[in-house]
PDB file of C-alpha atoms and ligand atoms in Angstrom:
ATOM      1  CA  UNK A   1       0.000   0.000   0.000  1.00  0.00           C
ATOM      2  CA  UNK A   2       1.363   3.445  -0.959  1.00  0.00           C
ATOM      3  CA  UNK A   3       2.400   5.608   2.002  1.00  0.00           C
ATOM      4  CA  UNK A   4      -0.212   8.370   2.450  1.00  0.00           C
ATOM      5  CA  UNK A   5       1.414  11.760   3.214  1.00  0.00           C
ATOM      6  CA  UNK A   6      -0.182  13.649   6.140  1.00  0.00           C
ATOM      7  CA  UNK A   7      -0.811  16.700   3.972  1.00  0.00           C
ATOM      8  CA  UNK A   8      -2.757  14.739   1.365  1.00  0.00           C
ATOM      9  CA  UNK A   9      -6.194  16.428   1.246  1.00  0.00           C
ATOM     10  CA  UNK A  10      -7.975  13.084   1.625  1.00  0.00           C
ATOM     11  CA  UNK A  11      -5.456  11.436   3.959  1.00  0.00           C
ATOM     12  CA  UNK A  12      -7.954  10.392   6.645  1.00  0.00           C
ATOM     13  CA  UNK A  13     -10.413   9.016   4.121  1.00  0.00           C
ATOM     14  CA  UNK A  14      -7.682   7.011   2.353  1.00  0.00           C
ATOM     15  CA  UNK A  15      -6.427   5.567   5.656  1.00  0.00           C
ATOM     16  CA  UNK A  16      -9.976   4.569   6.544  1.00  0.00           C
ATOM     17  CA  UNK A  17     -10.342   2.762   3.228  1.00  0.00           C
ATOM     18  CA  UNK A  18      -7.070   0.989   3.883  1.00  0.00           C
ATOM     19  CA  UNK A  19      -8.327  -0.286   7.268  1.00  0.00           C
ATOM     20  CA  UNK A  20     -11.470  -1.674   5.641  1.00  0.00           C
ATOM     21  CA  UNK A  21      -9.394  -3.320   2.898  1.00  0.00           C
ATOM     22  CA  UNK A  22      -7.170  -4.915   5.550  1.00  0.00           C
ATOM     23  CA  UNK A  23     -10.285  -6.046   7.395  1.00  0.00           C
ATOM     24  CA  UNK A  24     -11.475  -7.887   4.287  1.00  0.00           C
ATOM     25  CA  UNK A  25      -8.036  -9.466   3.786  1.00  0.00           C
ATOM     26  CA  UNK A  26      -8.008 -10.701   7.411  1.00  0.00           C
ATOM     27  CA  UNK A  27     -11.495 -12.210   7.134  1.00  0.00           C
ATOM     28  CA  UNK A  28     -12.974  -9.673   9.560  1.00  0.00           C
ATOM     29  CA  UNK A  29     -14.952  -7.427   7.232  1.00  0.00           C
ATOM     30  CA  UNK A  30     -17.405  -8.749   4.641  1.00  0.00           C
ATOM     31  CA  UNK A  31     -17.119  -7.682   1.004  1.00  0.00           C
ATOM     32  CA  UNK A  32     -20.420  -5.877   1.479  1.00  0.00           C
ATOM     33  CA  UNK A  33     -18.624  -3.884   4.134  1.00  0.00           C
ATOM     34  CA  UNK A  34     -16.602  -2.209   1.368  1.00  0.00           C
ATOM     35  CA  UNK A  35     -19.820  -0.972  -0.198  1.00  0.00           C
ATOM     36  CA  UNK A  36     -21.178   0.183   3.165  1.00  0.00           C
ATOM     37  CA  UNK A  37     -17.978   2.179   3.694  1.00  0.00           C
ATOM     38  CA  UNK A  38     -18.403   3.845   0.286  1.00  0.00           C
ATOM     39  CA  UNK A  39     -21.919   4.873   1.185  1.00  0.00           C
ATOM     40  CA  UNK A  40     -20.744   6.306   4.503  1.00  0.00           C
ATOM     41  CA  UNK A  41     -17.901   8.208   2.829  1.00  0.00           C
ATOM     42  CA  UNK A  42     -20.319  10.005   0.526  1.00  0.00           C
ATOM     43  CA  UNK A  43     -22.290  11.372   3.498  1.00  0.00           C
ATOM     44  CA  UNK A  44     -19.088  12.231   5.338  1.00  0.00           C
ATOM     45  CA  UNK A  45     -17.858  14.197   2.320  1.00  0.00           C
ATOM     46  CA  UNK A  46     -21.062  16.250   2.353  1.00  0.00           C
ATOM     47  CA  UNK A  47     -20.725  16.815   6.113  1.00  0.00           C
ATOM     48  CA  UNK A  48     -17.260  18.272   5.497  1.00  0.00           C
ATOM     49  CA  UNK A  49     -15.607  15.256   7.222  1.00  0.00           C
ATOM     50  CA  UNK A  50     -16.114  16.898  10.606  1.00  0.00           C
ATOM     51  CA  UNK A  51     -18.042  16.369  13.805  1.00  0.00           C
ATOM     52  CA  UNK A  52     -20.825  18.920  13.583  1.00  0.00           C
ATOM     53  CA  UNK A  53     -22.000  20.526  16.881  1.00  0.00           C
ATOM     54  CA  UNK A  54     -25.234  18.475  17.029  1.00  0.00           C
ATOM     55  CA  UNK A  55     -23.181  15.256  16.666  1.00  0.00           C
ATOM     56  CA  UNK A  56     -20.882  16.337  19.474  1.00  0.00           C
ATOM     57  CA  UNK A  57     -23.947  16.912  21.652  1.00  0.00           C
ATOM     58  CA  UNK A  58     -25.271  13.452  20.721  1.00  0.00           C
ATOM     59  CA  UNK A  59     -21.881  11.971  21.610  1.00  0.00           C
ATOM     60  CA  UNK A  60     -21.908  13.655  25.039  1.00  0.00           C
ATOM     61  CA  UNK A  61     -25.467  12.411  25.592  1.00  0.00           C
ATOM     62  CA  UNK A  62     -24.417   8.903  24.569  1.00  0.00           C
ATOM     63  CA  UNK A  63     -21.611   9.041  27.140  1.00  0.00           C
ATOM     64  CA  UNK A  64     -24.059  10.105  29.865  1.00  0.00           C
ATOM     65  CA  UNK A  65     -26.517   7.361  28.839  1.00  0.00           C
ATOM     66  CA  UNK A  66     -23.791   4.704  28.902  1.00  0.00           C
ATOM     67  CA  UNK A  67     -22.678   5.809  32.373  1.00  0.00           C
ATOM     68  CA  UNK A  68     -26.297   5.653  33.606  1.00  0.00           C
ATOM     69  CA  UNK A  69     -26.945   2.174  32.162  1.00  0.00           C
ATOM     70  CA  UNK A  70     -27.409  -0.928  34.316  1.00  0.00           C
ATOM     71  CA  UNK A  71     -26.004  -3.071  31.533  1.00  0.00           C
ATOM     72  CA  UNK A  72     -24.673  -1.464  28.369  1.00  0.00           C
ATOM     73  CA  UNK A  73     -23.433  -3.472  25.384  1.00  0.00           C
ATOM     74  CA  UNK A  74     -21.406  -2.211  22.418  1.00  0.00           C
ATOM     75  CA  UNK A  75     -22.334  -4.213  19.313  1.00  0.00           C
ATOM     76  CA  UNK A  76     -19.471  -4.866  16.871  1.00  0.00           C
ATOM     77  CA  UNK A  77     -19.766  -5.900  13.214  1.00  0.00           C
ATOM     78  CA  UNK A  78     -17.091  -6.416  10.561  1.00  0.00           C
ATOM     79  CA  UNK A  79     -16.739  -2.735   9.659  1.00  0.00           C
ATOM     80  CA  UNK A  80     -16.582  -1.584  13.269  1.00  0.00           C
ATOM     81  CA  UNK A  81     -13.945  -4.219  14.097  1.00  0.00           C
ATOM     82  CA  UNK A  82     -11.773  -3.073  11.182  1.00  0.00           C
ATOM     83  CA  UNK A  83     -12.144   0.655  11.811  1.00  0.00           C
ATOM     84  CA  UNK A  84     -12.150   1.142  15.594  1.00  0.00           C
ATOM     85  CA  UNK A  85     -11.174  -2.048  17.482  1.00  0.00           C
ATOM     86  CA  UNK A  86      -8.983  -0.403  20.143  1.00  0.00           C
ATOM     87  CA  UNK A  87     -11.323   2.576  20.405  1.00  0.00           C
ATOM     88  CA  UNK A  88     -14.295   0.269  21.166  1.00  0.00           C
ATOM     89  CA  UNK A  89     -12.262  -1.440  23.894  1.00  0.00           C
ATOM     90  CA  UNK A  90     -11.399   1.967  25.401  1.00  0.00           C
ATOM     91  CA  UNK A  91     -15.054   3.036  25.329  1.00  0.00           C
ATOM     92  CA  UNK A  92     -16.059  -0.230  27.026  1.00  0.00           C
ATOM     93  CA  UNK A  93     -13.465   0.386  29.734  1.00  0.00           C
ATOM     94  CA  UNK A  94     -14.478   4.020  30.257  1.00  0.00           C
ATOM     95  CA  UNK A  95     -18.184   3.177  30.671  1.00  0.00           C
ATOM     96  CA  UNK A  96     -18.201  -0.380  32.056  1.00  0.00           C
ATOM     97  CA  UNK A  97     -19.975  -1.686  28.933  1.00  0.00           C
ATOM     98  CA  UNK A  98     -19.700  -5.187  27.467  1.00  0.00           C
ATOM     99  CA  UNK A  99     -18.585  -5.847  23.888  1.00  0.00           C
ATOM    100  CA  UNK A 100     -20.560  -8.281  21.720  1.00  0.00           C
ATOM    101  CA  UNK A 101     -19.893  -9.373  18.140  1.00  0.00           C
ATOM    102  CA  UNK A 102     -23.063  -9.448  16.031  1.00  0.00           C
ATOM    103  CA  UNK A 103     -22.950 -10.035  12.289  1.00  0.00           C
ATOM    104  CA  UNK A 104     -25.307  -9.885   9.364  1.00  0.00           C
ATOM    105  CA  UNK A 105     -23.094 -12.193   7.291  1.00  0.00           C
ATOM    106  CA  UNK A 106     -22.411 -14.495  10.228  1.00  0.00           C
ATOM    107  CA  UNK A 107     -19.976 -17.407   9.932  1.00  0.00           C
ATOM    108  CA  UNK A 108     -18.064 -19.139  12.743  1.00  0.00           C
ATOM    109  CA  UNK A 109     -14.779 -18.117  11.097  1.00  0.00           C
ATOM    110  CA  UNK A 110     -15.665 -14.423  10.986  1.00  0.00           C
ATOM    111  CA  UNK A 111     -17.055 -14.468  14.547  1.00  0.00           C
ATOM    112  CA  UNK A 112     -13.823 -16.024  15.784  1.00  0.00           C
ATOM    113  CA  UNK A 113     -11.570 -13.723  13.717  1.00  0.00           C
ATOM    114  CA  UNK A 114     -13.322 -10.622  15.057  1.00  0.00           C
ATOM    115  CA  UNK A 115     -13.253 -11.854  18.669  1.00  0.00           C
ATOM    116  CA  UNK A 116      -9.504 -12.584  18.324  1.00  0.00           C
ATOM    117  CA  UNK A 117      -8.908  -9.183  16.721  1.00  0.00           C
ATOM    118  CA  UNK A 118     -10.706  -7.415  19.595  1.00  0.00           C
ATOM    119  CA  UNK A 119      -8.711  -9.419  22.159  1.00  0.00           C
ATOM    120  CA  UNK A 120      -5.495  -8.399  20.359  1.00  0.00           C
ATOM    121  CA  UNK A 121      -6.654  -4.830  20.940  1.00  0.00           C
ATOM    122  CA  UNK A 122      -7.116  -5.369  24.663  1.00  0.00           C
ATOM    123  CA  UNK A 123     -10.655  -6.753  25.056  1.00  0.00           C
ATOM    124  CA  UNK A 124     -10.875  -9.195  27.950  1.00  0.00           C
ATOM    125  CA  UNK A 125     -14.354 -10.582  27.501  1.00  0.00           C
ATOM    126  CA  UNK A 126     -15.931 -10.699  24.037  1.00  0.00           C
ATOM    127  CA  UNK A 127     -19.555 -11.807  23.894  1.00  0.00           C
ATOM    128  CA  UNK A 128     -21.571 -13.055  20.929  1.00  0.00           C
ATOM    129  CA  UNK A 129     -20.097 -16.504  20.395  1.00  0.00           C
ATOM    130  CA  UNK A 130     -22.512 -18.264  22.776  1.00  0.00           C
ATOM    131  CA  UNK A 131     -25.583 -17.037  20.871  1.00  0.00           C
ATOM    132  CA  UNK A 132     -28.024 -18.651  23.310  1.00  0.00           C
ATOM    133  CA  UNK A 133     -30.821 -16.090  22.835  1.00  0.00           C
ATOM    134  CA  UNK A 134     -32.723 -14.505  19.953  1.00  0.00           C
ATOM    135  CA  UNK A 135     -34.053 -11.031  19.168  1.00  0.00           C
ATOM    136  CA  UNK A 136     -37.783 -11.588  18.511  1.00  0.00           C
ATOM    137  CA  UNK A 137     -39.113 -10.684  15.056  1.00  0.00           C
ATOM    138  CA  UNK A 138     -35.828 -11.029  13.140  1.00  0.00           C
ATOM    139  CA  UNK A 139     -35.322 -13.869  10.685  1.00  0.00           C
ATOM    140  CA  UNK A 140     -31.654 -13.444   9.804  1.00  0.00           C
ATOM    141  CA  UNK A 141     -28.369 -14.126  11.572  1.00  0.00           C
ATOM    142  CA  UNK A 142     -28.327 -10.814  13.415  1.00  0.00           C
ATOM    143  CA  UNK A 143     -31.090 -12.198  15.625  1.00  0.00           C
ATOM    144  CA  UNK A 144     -28.492 -14.404  17.365  1.00  0.00           C
ATOM    145  CA  UNK A 145     -27.335 -12.782  20.606  1.00  0.00           C
ATOM    146  CA  UNK A 146     -25.980 -13.798  24.009  1.00  0.00           C
ATOM    147  CA  UNK A 147     -28.539 -14.162  26.810  1.00  0.00           C
ATOM    148  CA  UNK A 148     -26.068 -12.421  29.128  1.00  0.00           C
ATOM    149  CA  UNK A 149     -25.169  -9.827  26.483  1.00  0.00           C
ATOM    150  CA  UNK A 150     -27.411  -7.867  24.122  1.00  0.00           C
ATOM    151  CA  UNK A 151     -30.509  -9.816  25.169  1.00  0.00           C
ATOM    152  CA  UNK A 152     -30.090  -8.661  28.771  1.00  0.00           C
ATOM    153  CA  UNK A 153     -28.870  -5.106  28.023  1.00  0.00           C
ATOM    154  CA  UNK A 154     -30.845  -1.947  28.774  1.00  0.00           C
ATOM    155  CA  UNK A 155     -28.623   0.219  26.531  1.00  0.00           C
ATOM    156  CA  UNK A 156     -27.109  -0.964  23.232  1.00  0.00           C
ATOM    157  CA  UNK A 157     -24.691   0.873  20.930  1.00  0.00           C
ATOM    158  CA  UNK A 158     -25.562  -0.073  17.356  1.00  0.00           C
ATOM    159  CA  UNK A 159     -23.092   1.233  14.772  1.00  0.00           C
ATOM    160  CA  UNK A 160     -23.264   0.958  10.967  1.00  0.00           C
ATOM    161  CA  UNK A 161     -26.311  -1.190  10.342  1.00  0.00           C
ATOM    162  CA  UNK A 162     -29.153  -1.283   7.881  1.00  0.00           C
ATOM    163  CA  UNK A 163     -31.977  -0.868  10.332  1.00  0.00           C
ATOM    164  CA  UNK A 164     -34.191  -3.862  10.969  1.00  0.00           C
ATOM    165  CA  UNK A 165     -32.262  -5.003  14.042  1.00  0.00           C
ATOM    166  CA  UNK A 166     -32.365  -1.451  15.354  1.00  0.00           C
ATOM    167  CA  UNK A 167     -36.164  -1.560  15.009  1.00  0.00           C
ATOM    168  CA  UNK A 168     -36.391  -4.986  16.676  1.00  0.00           C
ATOM    169  CA  UNK A 169     -34.191  -3.874  19.587  1.00  0.00           C
ATOM    170  CA  UNK A 170     -36.380  -0.806  20.042  1.00  0.00           C
ATOM    171  CA  UNK A 171     -39.414  -3.137  20.127  1.00  0.00           C
ATOM    172  CA  UNK A 172     -37.674  -4.971  23.008  1.00  0.00           C
ATOM    173  CA  UNK A 173     -37.642  -1.658  24.882  1.00  0.00           C
ATOM    174  CA  UNK A 174     -33.909  -1.088  24.692  1.00  0.00           C
ATOM    175  CA  UNK A 175     -32.348   2.346  24.623  1.00  0.00           C
ATOM    176  CA  UNK A 176     -30.365   2.544  21.402  1.00  0.00           C
ATOM    177  CA  UNK A 177     -27.377   4.644  20.555  1.00  0.00           C
ATOM    178  CA  UNK A 178     -26.835   4.484  16.786  1.00  0.00           C
ATOM    179  CA  UNK A 179     -23.746   5.660  14.896  1.00  0.00           C
ATOM    180  CA  UNK A 180     -24.577   6.213  11.220  1.00  0.00           C
ATOM    181  CA  UNK A 181     -23.498   8.890   8.752  1.00  0.00           C
ATOM    182  CA  UNK A 182     -26.905   8.734   7.062  1.00  0.00           C
ATOM    183  CA  UNK A 183     -29.469  10.614   9.183  1.00  0.00           C
ATOM    184  CA  UNK A 184     -32.260   9.198   7.001  1.00  0.00           C
ATOM    185  CA  UNK A 185     -31.344   5.547   7.577  1.00  0.00           C
ATOM    186  CA  UNK A 186     -33.822   3.377   9.472  1.00  0.00           C
ATOM    187  CA  UNK A 187     -31.309   2.850  12.301  1.00  0.00           C
ATOM    188  CA  UNK A 188     -30.738   6.567  12.810  1.00  0.00           C
ATOM    189  CA  UNK A 189     -34.474   7.216  12.583  1.00  0.00           C
ATOM    190  CA  UNK A 190     -35.193   4.525  15.202  1.00  0.00           C
ATOM    191  CA  UNK A 191     -32.447   5.503  17.629  1.00  0.00           C
ATOM    192  CA  UNK A 192     -33.012   7.046  21.036  1.00  0.00           C
ATOM    193  CA  UNK A 193     -29.675   8.809  20.486  1.00  0.00           C
ATOM    194  CA  UNK A 194     -28.678   9.046  16.799  1.00  0.00           C
ATOM    195  CA  UNK A 195     -25.030  10.011  16.267  1.00  0.00           C
ATOM    196  CA  UNK A 196     -24.554  11.249  12.687  1.00  0.00           C
ATOM    197  CA  UNK A 197     -20.771  11.171  12.475  1.00  0.00           C
ATOM    198  CA  UNK A 198     -17.972   8.982  11.160  1.00  0.00           C
ATOM    199  CA  UNK A 199     -17.371   6.175  13.634  1.00  0.00           C
ATOM    200  CA  UNK A 200     -13.647   6.979  13.479  1.00  0.00           C
ATOM    201  CA  UNK A 201     -14.376  10.359  15.101  1.00  0.00           C
ATOM    202  CA  UNK A 202     -17.492   9.397  17.065  1.00  0.00           C
ATOM    203  CA  UNK A 203     -16.227   6.606  19.312  1.00  0.00           C
ATOM    204  CA  UNK A 204     -13.088   8.391  20.642  1.00  0.00           C
ATOM    205  CA  UNK A 205     -15.222  11.489  21.289  1.00  0.00           C
ATOM    206  CA  UNK A 206     -17.849   9.511  23.263  1.00  0.00           C
ATOM    207  CA  UNK A 207     -14.994   8.052  25.328  1.00  0.00           C
ATOM    208  CA  UNK A 208     -13.540  11.502  25.976  1.00  0.00           C
ATOM    209  CA  UNK A 209     -16.935  12.763  27.141  1.00  0.00           C
ATOM    210  CA  UNK A 210     -17.373   9.668  29.327  1.00  0.00           C
ATOM    211  CA  UNK A 211     -14.022  10.352  31.013  1.00  0.00           C
ATOM    212  CA  UNK A 212     -15.012  13.989  31.632  1.00  0.00           C
ATOM    213  CA  UNK A 213     -18.381  12.900  33.062  1.00  0.00           C
ATOM    214  CA  UNK A 214     -16.905  10.138  35.251  1.00  0.00           C
ATOM    215  CA  UNK A 215     -17.492  12.060  38.508  1.00  0.00           C
ATOM    216  CA  UNK A 216     -20.966  13.385  37.591  1.00  0.00           C
ATOM    217  CA  UNK A 217     -23.974  12.389  39.714  1.00  0.00           C
ATOM    218  CA  UNK A 218     -26.895  10.393  38.297  1.00  0.00           C
ATOM    219  CA  UNK A 219     -28.997  13.561  38.446  1.00  0.00           C
ATOM    220  CA  UNK A 220     -26.472  15.461  36.343  1.00  0.00           C
ATOM    221  CA  UNK A 221     -26.250  12.613  33.820  1.00  0.00           C
ATOM    222  CA  UNK A 222     -30.042  12.346  33.637  1.00  0.00           C
ATOM    223  CA  UNK A 223     -30.282  16.078  32.988  1.00  0.00           C
ATOM    224  CA  UNK A 224     -27.943  15.704  29.989  1.00  0.00           C
ATOM    225  CA  UNK A 225     -29.962  12.776  28.601  1.00  0.00           C
ATOM    226  CA  UNK A 226     -33.308  14.529  29.145  1.00  0.00           C
ATOM    227  CA  UNK A 227     -32.033  17.714  27.492  1.00  0.00           C
ATOM    228  CA  UNK A 228     -31.199  15.906  24.240  1.00  0.00           C
ATOM    229  CA  UNK A 229     -33.666  16.239  21.372  1.00  0.00           C
ATOM    230  CA  UNK A 230     -33.258  13.448  18.802  1.00  0.00           C
ATOM    231  CA  UNK A 231     -35.432  15.139  16.169  1.00  0.00           C
ATOM    232  CA  UNK A 232     -33.327  18.303  16.272  1.00  0.00           C
ATOM    233  CA  UNK A 233     -30.119  16.252  16.021  1.00  0.00           C
ATOM    234  CA  UNK A 234     -31.427  14.455  12.914  1.00  0.00           C
ATOM    235  CA  UNK A 235     -32.674  17.684  11.345  1.00  0.00           C
ATOM    236  CA  UNK A 236     -29.369  19.477  11.976  1.00  0.00           C
ATOM    237  CA  UNK A 237     -27.438  16.618  10.358  1.00  0.00           C
ATOM    238  CA  UNK A 238     -29.725  16.502   7.328  1.00  0.00           C
ATOM    239  CA  UNK A 239     -29.482  20.275   6.962  1.00  0.00           C
ATOM    240  CA  UNK A 240     -25.670  20.142   7.097  1.00  0.00           C
ATOM    241  CA  UNK A 241     -25.616  17.404   4.445  1.00  0.00           C
ATOM    242  CA  UNK A 242     -28.073  19.136   2.111  1.00  0.00           C
ATOM    243  CA  UNK A 243     -26.927  22.728   2.549  1.00  0.00           C
ATOM    244  CA  UNK A 244     -23.419  22.625   4.002  1.00  0.00           C
ATOM    245  CA  UNK A 245     -20.640  24.390   2.182  1.00  0.00           C
ATOM    246  CA  UNK A 246     -17.736  22.287   0.993  1.00  0.00           C
ATOM    247  CA  UNK A 247     -14.199  23.684   1.393  1.00  0.00           C
TER     248      UNK A 247
HETATM  249  O1  PTJ B   1     -20.136  -7.288   9.245  1.00  0.00           O
HETATM  250  P1  PTJ B   1     -21.560  -7.650   8.896  1.00  0.00           P
HETATM  251  O2  PTJ B   1     -21.662  -9.011   8.267  1.00  0.00           O
HETATM  252  O3  PTJ B   1     -22.483  -7.543  10.068  1.00  0.00           O
HETATM  253  O4  PTJ B   1     -22.089  -6.604   7.787  1.00  0.00           O
HETATM  254  C1  PTJ B   1     -22.075  -5.239   8.085  1.00  0.00           C
HETATM  255  C2  PTJ B   1     -22.553  -4.309   6.939  1.00  0.00           C
HETATM  256  C3  PTJ B   1     -21.974  -2.915   7.224  1.00  0.00           C
HETATM  257  C4  PTJ B   1     -22.013  -4.792   5.604  1.00  0.00           C
HETATM  258  C5  PTJ B   1     -24.082  -4.250   6.933  1.00  0.00           C
HETATM  259  O5  PTJ B   1     -24.523  -3.880   8.206  1.00  0.00           O
HETATM  260  C6  PTJ B   1     -24.636  -3.317   5.862  1.00  0.00           C
HETATM  261  O6  PTJ B   1     -24.812  -3.678   4.718  1.00  0.00           O
HETATM  262  O7  PTJ B   1     -24.892  -2.068   6.276  1.00  0.00           O
HETATM  263  P2  PTJ B   1     -25.545  -0.930   5.330  1.00  0.00           P
HETATM  264  O8  PTJ B   1     -26.946  -1.261   5.023  1.00  0.00           O
HETATM  265  O9  PTJ B   1     -24.635  -0.588   4.192  1.00  0.00           O
HETATM  266  O10 PTJ B   1     -25.552   0.270   6.356  1.00  0.00           O
HETATM  267  C7  PTJ B   1     -24.375   0.805   6.865  1.00  0.00           C
HETATM  268  C8  PTJ B   1     -24.672   2.250   7.294  1.00  0.00           C
HETATM  269  O11 PTJ B   1     -23.496   2.726   7.951  1.00  0.00           O
HETATM  270  C9  PTJ B   1     -24.950   3.198   6.123  1.00  0.00           C
HETATM  271  O12 PTJ B   1     -26.057   4.030   6.430  1.00  0.00           O
HETATM  272  C10 PTJ B   1     -23.668   4.039   5.989  1.00  0.00           C
HETATM  273  O13 PTJ B   1     -23.948   5.371   5.625  1.00  0.00           O
HETATM  274  C11 PTJ B   1     -23.119   3.984   7.417  1.00  0.00           C
HETATM  275  N1  PTJ B   1     -21.654   4.038   7.476  1.00  0.00           N
HETATM  276  C12 PTJ B   1     -20.757   3.418   6.671  1.00  0.00           C
HETATM  277  N2  PTJ B   1     -19.492   3.692   7.055  1.00  0.00           N
HETATM  278  C13 PTJ B   1     -19.583   4.485   8.146  1.00  0.00           C
HETATM  279  C14 PTJ B   1     -20.976   4.711   8.426  1.00  0.00           C
HETATM  280  N3  PTJ B   1     -21.393   5.446   9.464  1.00  0.00           N
HETATM  281  C15 PTJ B   1     -20.440   5.977  10.264  1.00  0.00           C
HETATM  282  N4  PTJ B   1     -19.099   5.809  10.073  1.00  0.00           N
HETATM  283  C16 PTJ B   1     -18.637   5.090   9.015  1.00  0.00           C
HETATM  284  N5  PTJ B   1     -17.327   4.931   8.826  1.00  0.00           N
END
């Protein structure tokens, strides 16, 4: 792979592509994941490849919600594992959340490869391989979850998905934090807290907010969560994408 100079105008985007490519080579990311990344990139380009203020607010709210949770789980698919493995482990540590692998294109080999990859990045306990429970109303492989993981969780972080699991989890009464660059996607539309930002920027920023909020009381955290307006966050993101000025 050609070395990407730091001053290349699309350096970050090219490095992101490289991570996804590597993920496919290692058997972590599905080939469909390449297409999903392309779709995300298009929205990110229109957003100016930056965390807009409403996304930062959503990220702070997500941190507060994770700290308030009885049992939070961060769901990891093939794209997430390739793009932010260490960052997901850090977020889990900062908030006390579990990590669970959950795949649309589920095979034992990919499940194992992703769990190993997360452990190489510091994860101690990776859930998802037991798969002894099901999300009601879903026919495909993403329905398979751990009874002591996503099935039991009150708060679930759902990044980069196509939406039907997000809807089914909402039906189960779970609080959902969705990371998706498309504010019009079903997942973002279903989310309690939609984060319209690139996962590469979003996850480290949620962790930073969680560290800052570590000493906050439950009342203070609840005030942050209650003050968040999901509709405004989605509208702001859509406005930035449709009307934002490109450099
Ligand atoms: O690993 P698997 O088998 O579970 O498969 C995962 C993929 C991603 C292939 C699967 O969930 C899928 O096909 O997803 P979609 O329907 O393409 O949806 C992915 C969503 O994530 C789209 O709305 C993209 O805009 C968004 N997205 C892609 N890359 C990023 C992103 N959002 C934030 N950050 C990104 N880097």
